[in-house]
PDB file of N, CA and C in Angstrom:
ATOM      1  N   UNK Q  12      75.827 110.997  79.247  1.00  0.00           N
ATOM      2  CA  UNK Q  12      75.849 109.565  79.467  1.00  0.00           C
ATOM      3  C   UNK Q  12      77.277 109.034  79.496  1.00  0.00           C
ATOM      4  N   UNK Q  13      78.050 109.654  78.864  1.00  0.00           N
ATOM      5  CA  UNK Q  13      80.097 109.314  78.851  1.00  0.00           C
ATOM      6  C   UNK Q  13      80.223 109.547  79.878  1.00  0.00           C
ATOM      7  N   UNK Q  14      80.048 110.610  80.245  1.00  0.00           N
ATOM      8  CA  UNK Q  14      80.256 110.839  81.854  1.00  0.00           C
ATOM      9  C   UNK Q  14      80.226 110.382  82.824  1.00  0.00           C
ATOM     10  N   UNK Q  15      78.945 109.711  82.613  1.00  0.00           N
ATOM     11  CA  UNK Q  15      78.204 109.342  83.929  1.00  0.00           C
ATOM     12  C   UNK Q  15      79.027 107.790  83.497  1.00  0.00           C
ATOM     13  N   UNK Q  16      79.287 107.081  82.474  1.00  0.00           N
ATOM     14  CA  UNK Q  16      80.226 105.847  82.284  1.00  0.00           C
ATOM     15  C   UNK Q  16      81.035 105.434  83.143  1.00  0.00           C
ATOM     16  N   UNK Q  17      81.628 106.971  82.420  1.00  0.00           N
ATOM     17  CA  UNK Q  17      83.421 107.180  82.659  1.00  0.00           C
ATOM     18  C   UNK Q  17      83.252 107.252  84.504  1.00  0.00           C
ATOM     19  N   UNK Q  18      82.340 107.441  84.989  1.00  0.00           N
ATOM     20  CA  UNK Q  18      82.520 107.750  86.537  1.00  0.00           C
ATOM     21  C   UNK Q  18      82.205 106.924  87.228  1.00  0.00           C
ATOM     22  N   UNK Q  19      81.696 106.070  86.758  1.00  0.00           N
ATOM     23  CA  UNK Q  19      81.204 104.363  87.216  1.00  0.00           C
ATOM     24  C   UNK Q  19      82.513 103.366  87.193  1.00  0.00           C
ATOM     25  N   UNK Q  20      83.088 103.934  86.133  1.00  0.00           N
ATOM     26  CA  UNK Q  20      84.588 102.915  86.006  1.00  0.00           C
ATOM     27  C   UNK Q  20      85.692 103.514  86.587  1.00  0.00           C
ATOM     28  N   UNK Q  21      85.570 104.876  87.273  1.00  0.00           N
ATOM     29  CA  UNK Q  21      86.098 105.419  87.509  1.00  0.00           C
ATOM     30  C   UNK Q  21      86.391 105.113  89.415  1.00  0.00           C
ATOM     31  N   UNK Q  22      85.381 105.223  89.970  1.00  0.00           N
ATOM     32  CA  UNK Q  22      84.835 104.452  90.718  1.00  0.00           C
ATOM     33  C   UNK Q  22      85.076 102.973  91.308  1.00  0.00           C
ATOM     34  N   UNK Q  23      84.869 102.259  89.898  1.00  0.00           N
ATOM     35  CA  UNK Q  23      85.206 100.950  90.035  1.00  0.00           C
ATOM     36  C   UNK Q  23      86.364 100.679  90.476  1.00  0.00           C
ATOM     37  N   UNK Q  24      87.400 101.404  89.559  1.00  0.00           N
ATOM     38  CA  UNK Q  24      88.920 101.055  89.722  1.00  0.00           C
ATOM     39  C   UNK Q  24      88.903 101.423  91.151  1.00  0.00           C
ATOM     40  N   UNK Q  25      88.408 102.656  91.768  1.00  0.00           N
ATOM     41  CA  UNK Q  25      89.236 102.903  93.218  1.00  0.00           C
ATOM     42  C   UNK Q  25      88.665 101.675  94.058  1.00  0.00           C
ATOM     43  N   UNK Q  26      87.735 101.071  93.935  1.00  0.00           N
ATOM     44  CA  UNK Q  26      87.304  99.921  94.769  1.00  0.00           C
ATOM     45  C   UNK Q  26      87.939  99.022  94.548  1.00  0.00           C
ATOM     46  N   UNK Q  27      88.336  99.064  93.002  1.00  0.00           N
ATOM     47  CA  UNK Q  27      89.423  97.428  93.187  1.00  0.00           C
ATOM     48  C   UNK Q  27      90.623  97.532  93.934  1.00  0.00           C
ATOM     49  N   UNK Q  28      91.162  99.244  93.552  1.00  0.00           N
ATOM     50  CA  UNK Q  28      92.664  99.123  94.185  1.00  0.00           C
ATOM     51  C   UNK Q  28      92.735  98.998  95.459  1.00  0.00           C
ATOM     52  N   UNK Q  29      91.252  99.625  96.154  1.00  0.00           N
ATOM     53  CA  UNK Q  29      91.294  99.444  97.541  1.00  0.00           C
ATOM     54  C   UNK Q  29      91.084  98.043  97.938  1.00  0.00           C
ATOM     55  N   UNK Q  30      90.758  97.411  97.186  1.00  0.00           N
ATOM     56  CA  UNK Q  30      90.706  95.794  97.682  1.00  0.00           C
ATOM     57  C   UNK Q  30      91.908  95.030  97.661  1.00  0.00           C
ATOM     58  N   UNK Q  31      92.336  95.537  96.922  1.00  0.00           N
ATOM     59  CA  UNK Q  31      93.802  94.439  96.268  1.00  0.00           C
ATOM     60  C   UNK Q  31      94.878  95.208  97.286  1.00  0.00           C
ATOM     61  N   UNK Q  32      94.620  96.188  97.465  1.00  0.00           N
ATOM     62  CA  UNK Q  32      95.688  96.757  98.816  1.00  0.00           C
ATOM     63  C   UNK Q  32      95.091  95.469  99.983  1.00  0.00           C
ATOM     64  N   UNK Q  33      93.905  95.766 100.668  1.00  0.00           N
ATOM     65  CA  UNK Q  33      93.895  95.120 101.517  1.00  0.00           C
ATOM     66  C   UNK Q  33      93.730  93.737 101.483  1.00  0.00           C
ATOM     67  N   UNK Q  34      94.025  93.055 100.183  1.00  0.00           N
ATOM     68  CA  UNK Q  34      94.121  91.642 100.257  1.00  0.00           C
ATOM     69  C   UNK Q  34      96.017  91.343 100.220  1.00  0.00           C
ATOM     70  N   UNK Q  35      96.470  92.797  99.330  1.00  0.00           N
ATOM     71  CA  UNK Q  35      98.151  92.581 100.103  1.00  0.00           C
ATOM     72  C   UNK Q  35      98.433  92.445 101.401  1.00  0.00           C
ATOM     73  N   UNK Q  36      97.915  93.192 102.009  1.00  0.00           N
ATOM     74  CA  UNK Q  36      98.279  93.331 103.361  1.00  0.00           C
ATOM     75  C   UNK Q  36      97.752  92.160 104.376  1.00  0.00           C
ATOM     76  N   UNK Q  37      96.858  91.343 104.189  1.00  0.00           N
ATOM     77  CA  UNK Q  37      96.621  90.133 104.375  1.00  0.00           C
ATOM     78  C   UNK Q  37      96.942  89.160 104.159  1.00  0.00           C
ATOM     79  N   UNK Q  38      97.406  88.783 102.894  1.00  0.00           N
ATOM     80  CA  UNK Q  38      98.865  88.077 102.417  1.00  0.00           C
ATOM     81  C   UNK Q  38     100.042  88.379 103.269  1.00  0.00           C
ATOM     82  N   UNK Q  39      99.971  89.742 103.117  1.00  0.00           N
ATOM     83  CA  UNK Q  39     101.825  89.471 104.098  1.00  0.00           C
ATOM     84  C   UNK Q  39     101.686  89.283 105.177  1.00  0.00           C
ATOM     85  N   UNK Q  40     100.505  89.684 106.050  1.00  0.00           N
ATOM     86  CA  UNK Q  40     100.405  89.597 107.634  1.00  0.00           C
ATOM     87  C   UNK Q  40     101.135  87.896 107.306  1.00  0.00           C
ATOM     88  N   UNK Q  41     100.073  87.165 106.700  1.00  0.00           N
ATOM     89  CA  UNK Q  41      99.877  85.499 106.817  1.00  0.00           C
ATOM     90  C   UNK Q  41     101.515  84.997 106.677  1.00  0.00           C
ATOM     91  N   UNK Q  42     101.680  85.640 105.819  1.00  0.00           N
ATOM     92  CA  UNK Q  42     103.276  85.191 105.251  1.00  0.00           C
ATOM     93  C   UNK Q  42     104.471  85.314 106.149  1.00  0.00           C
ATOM     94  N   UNK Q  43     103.928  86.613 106.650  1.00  0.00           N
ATOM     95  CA  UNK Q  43     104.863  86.982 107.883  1.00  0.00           C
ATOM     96  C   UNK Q  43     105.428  86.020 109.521  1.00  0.00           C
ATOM     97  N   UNK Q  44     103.699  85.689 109.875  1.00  0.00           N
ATOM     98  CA  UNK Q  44     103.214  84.760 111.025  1.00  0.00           C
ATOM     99  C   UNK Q  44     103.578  83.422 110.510  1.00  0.00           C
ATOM    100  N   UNK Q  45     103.998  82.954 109.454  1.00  0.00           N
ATOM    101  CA  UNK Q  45     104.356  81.571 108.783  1.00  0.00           C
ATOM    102  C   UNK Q  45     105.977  81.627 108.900  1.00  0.00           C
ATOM    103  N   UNK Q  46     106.364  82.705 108.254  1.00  0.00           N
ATOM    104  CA  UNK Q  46     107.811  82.861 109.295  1.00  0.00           C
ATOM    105  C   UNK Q  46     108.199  82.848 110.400  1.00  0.00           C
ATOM    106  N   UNK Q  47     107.314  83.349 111.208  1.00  0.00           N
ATOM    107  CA  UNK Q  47     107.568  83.725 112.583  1.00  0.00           C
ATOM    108  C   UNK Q  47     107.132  81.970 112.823  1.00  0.00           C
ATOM    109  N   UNK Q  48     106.479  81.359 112.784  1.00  0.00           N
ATOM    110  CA  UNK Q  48     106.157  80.235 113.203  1.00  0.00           C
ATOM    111  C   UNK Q  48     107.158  79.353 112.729  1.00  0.00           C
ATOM    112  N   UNK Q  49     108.254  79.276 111.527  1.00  0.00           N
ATOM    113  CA  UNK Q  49     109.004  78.672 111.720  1.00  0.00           C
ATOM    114  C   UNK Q  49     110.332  78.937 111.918  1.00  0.00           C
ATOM    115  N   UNK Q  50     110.377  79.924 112.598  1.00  0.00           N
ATOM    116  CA  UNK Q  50     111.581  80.352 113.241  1.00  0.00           C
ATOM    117  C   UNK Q  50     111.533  80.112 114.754  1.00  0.00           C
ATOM    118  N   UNK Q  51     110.272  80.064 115.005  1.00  0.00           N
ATOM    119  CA  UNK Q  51     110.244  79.877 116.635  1.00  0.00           C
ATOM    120  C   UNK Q  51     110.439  78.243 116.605  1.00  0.00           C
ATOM    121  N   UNK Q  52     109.949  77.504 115.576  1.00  0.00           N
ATOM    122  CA  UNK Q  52     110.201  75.909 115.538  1.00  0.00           C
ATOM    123  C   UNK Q  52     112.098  75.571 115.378  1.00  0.00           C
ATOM    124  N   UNK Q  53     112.572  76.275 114.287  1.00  0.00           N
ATOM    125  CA  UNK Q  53     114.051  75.897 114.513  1.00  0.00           C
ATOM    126  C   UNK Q  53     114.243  76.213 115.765  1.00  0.00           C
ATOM    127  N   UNK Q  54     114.175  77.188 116.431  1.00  0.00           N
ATOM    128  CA  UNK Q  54     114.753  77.772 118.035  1.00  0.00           C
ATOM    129  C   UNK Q  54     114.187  76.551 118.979  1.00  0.00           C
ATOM    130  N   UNK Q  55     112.915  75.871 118.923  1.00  0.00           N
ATOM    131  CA  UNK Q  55     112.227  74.889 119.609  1.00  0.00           C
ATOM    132  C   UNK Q  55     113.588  73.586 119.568  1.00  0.00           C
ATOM    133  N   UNK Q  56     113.224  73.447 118.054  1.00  0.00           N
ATOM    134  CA  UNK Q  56     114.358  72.080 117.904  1.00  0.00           C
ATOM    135  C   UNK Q  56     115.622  72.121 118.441  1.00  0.00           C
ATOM    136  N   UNK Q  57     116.435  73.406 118.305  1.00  0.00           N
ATOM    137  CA  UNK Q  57     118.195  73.513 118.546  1.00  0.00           C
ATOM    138  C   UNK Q  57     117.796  73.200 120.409  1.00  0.00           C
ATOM    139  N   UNK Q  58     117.112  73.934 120.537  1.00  0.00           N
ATOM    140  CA  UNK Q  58     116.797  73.775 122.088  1.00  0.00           C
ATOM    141  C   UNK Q  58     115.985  72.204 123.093  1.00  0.00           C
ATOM    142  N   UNK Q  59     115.999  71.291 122.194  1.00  0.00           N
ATOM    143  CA  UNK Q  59     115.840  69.808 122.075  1.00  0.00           C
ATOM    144  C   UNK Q  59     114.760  69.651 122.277  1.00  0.00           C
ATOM    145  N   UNK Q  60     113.400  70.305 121.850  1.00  0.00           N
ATOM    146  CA  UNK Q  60     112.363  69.607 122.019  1.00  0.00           C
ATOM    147  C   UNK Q  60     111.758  68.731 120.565  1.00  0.00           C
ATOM    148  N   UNK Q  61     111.051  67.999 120.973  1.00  0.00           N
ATOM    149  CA  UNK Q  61     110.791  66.520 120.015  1.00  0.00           C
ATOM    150  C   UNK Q  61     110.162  67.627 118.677  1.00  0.00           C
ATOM    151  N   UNK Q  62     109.965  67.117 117.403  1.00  0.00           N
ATOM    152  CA  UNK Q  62     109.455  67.495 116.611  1.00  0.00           C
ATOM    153  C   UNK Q  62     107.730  67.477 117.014  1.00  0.00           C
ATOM    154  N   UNK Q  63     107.409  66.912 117.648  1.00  0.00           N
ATOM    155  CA  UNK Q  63     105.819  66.398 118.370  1.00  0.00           C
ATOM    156  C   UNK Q  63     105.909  67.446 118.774  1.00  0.00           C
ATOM    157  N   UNK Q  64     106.324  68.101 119.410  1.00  0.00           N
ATOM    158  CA  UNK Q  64     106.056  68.974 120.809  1.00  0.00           C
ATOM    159  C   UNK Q  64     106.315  70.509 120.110  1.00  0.00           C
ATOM    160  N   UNK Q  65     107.428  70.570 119.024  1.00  0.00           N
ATOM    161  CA  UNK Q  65     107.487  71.531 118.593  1.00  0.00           C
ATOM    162  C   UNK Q  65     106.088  72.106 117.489  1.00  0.00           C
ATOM    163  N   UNK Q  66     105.760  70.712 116.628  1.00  0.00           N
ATOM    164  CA  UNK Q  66     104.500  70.936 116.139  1.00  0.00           C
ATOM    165  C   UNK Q  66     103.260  71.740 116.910  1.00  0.00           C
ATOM    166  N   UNK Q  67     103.251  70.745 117.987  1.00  0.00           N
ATOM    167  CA  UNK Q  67     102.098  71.725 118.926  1.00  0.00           C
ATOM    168  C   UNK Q  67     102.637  72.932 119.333  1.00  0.00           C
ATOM    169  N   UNK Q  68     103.571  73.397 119.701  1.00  0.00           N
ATOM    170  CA  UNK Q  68     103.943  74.993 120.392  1.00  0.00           C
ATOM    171  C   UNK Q  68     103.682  75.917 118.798  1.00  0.00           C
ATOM    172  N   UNK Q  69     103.715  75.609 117.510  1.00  0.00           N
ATOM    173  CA  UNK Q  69     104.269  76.151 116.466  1.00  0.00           C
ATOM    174  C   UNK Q  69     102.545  75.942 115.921  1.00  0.00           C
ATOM    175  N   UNK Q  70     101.738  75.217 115.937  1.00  0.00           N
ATOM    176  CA  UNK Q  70     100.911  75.018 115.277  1.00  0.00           C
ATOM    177  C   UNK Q  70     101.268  74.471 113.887  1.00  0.00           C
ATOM    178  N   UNK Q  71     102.027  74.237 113.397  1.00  0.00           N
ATOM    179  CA  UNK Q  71     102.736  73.679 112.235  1.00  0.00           C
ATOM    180  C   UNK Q  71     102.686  72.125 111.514  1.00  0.00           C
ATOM    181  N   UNK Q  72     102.185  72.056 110.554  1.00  0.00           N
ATOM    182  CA  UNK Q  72     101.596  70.127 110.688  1.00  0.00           C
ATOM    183  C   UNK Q  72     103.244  69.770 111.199  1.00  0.00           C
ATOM    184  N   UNK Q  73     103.641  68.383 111.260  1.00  0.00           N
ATOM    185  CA  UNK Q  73     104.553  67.711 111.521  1.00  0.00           C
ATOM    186  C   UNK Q  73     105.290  67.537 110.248  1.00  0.00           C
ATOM    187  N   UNK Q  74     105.157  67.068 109.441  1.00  0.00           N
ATOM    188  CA  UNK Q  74     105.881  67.167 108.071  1.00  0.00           C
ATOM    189  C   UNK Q  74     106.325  68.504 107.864  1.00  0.00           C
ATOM    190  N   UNK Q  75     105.616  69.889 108.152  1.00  0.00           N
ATOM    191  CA  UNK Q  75     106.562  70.696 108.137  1.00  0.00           C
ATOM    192  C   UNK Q  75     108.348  70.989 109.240  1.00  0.00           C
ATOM    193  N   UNK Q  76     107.286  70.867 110.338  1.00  0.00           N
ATOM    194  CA  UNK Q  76     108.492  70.693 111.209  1.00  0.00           C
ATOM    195  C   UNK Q  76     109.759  69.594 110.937  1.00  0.00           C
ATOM    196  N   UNK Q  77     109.433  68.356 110.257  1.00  0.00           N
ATOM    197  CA  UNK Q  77     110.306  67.443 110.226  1.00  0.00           C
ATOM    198  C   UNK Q  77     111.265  68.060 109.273  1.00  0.00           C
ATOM    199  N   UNK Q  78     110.610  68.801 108.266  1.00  0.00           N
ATOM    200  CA  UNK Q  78     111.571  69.385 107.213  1.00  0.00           C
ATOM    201  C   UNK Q  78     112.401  70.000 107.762  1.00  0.00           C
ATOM    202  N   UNK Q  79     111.727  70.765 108.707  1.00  0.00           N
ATOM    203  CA  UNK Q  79     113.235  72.209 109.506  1.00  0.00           C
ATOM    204  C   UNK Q  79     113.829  71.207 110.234  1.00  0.00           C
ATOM    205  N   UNK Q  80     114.040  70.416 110.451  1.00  0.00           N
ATOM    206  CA  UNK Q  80     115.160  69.621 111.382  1.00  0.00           C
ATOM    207  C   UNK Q  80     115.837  68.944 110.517  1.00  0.00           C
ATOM    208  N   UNK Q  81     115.278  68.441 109.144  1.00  0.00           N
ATOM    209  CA  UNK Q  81     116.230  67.860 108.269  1.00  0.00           C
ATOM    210  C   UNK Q  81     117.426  69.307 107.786  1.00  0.00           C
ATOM    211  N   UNK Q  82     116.809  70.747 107.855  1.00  0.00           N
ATOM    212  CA  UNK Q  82     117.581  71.772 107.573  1.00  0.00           C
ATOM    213  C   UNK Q  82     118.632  71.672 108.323  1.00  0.00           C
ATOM    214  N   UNK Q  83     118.161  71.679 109.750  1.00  0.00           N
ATOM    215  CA  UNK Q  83     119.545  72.274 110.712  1.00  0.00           C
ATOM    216  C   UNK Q  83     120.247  71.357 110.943  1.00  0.00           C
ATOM    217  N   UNK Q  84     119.854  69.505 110.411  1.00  0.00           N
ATOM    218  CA  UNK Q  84     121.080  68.702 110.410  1.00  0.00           C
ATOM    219  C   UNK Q  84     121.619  68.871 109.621  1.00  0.00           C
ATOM    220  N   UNK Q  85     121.333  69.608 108.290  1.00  0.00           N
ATOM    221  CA  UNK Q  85     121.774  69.715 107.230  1.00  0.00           C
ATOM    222  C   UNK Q  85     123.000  70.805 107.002  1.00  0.00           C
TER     223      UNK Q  85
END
């Protein structure tokens, strides 16, 4: 009956680690594409398009974008 415990939790753990791997790797994809989205918005702005317009190409609310333009006047 220890055995058969010990192999249930044994078990368990490899399912968690395999989860928590692939919830890392889903985190960083996201984290990654959130960079990439506001790097393509500074490049939008230096290149003069409206914060409006950069929002829509970027998918990005507007308050974010307004922030990166307060950066690069900054």
């Amino acid at each position: 009956m220890i055995s058969n415990i010990e192999r249930i939790i044994r078990e368990t753990r490899v399912k968690d680690k395999s989860l928590g791997k692939a919830e890392g790797k889903e985190e960083g994809k996201a984290e990654g594409l959130l960079l990439a989205k506001k790097q393509t918005a500074r490049n939008a702005l230096r290149m003069g398009l409206s914060v409006k317009q950069t929002s829509k190409v970027t998918e990005l609310p507007l308050s974010e974008v307004e922030a990166l333009k307060k950066e690069l006047v900054n």
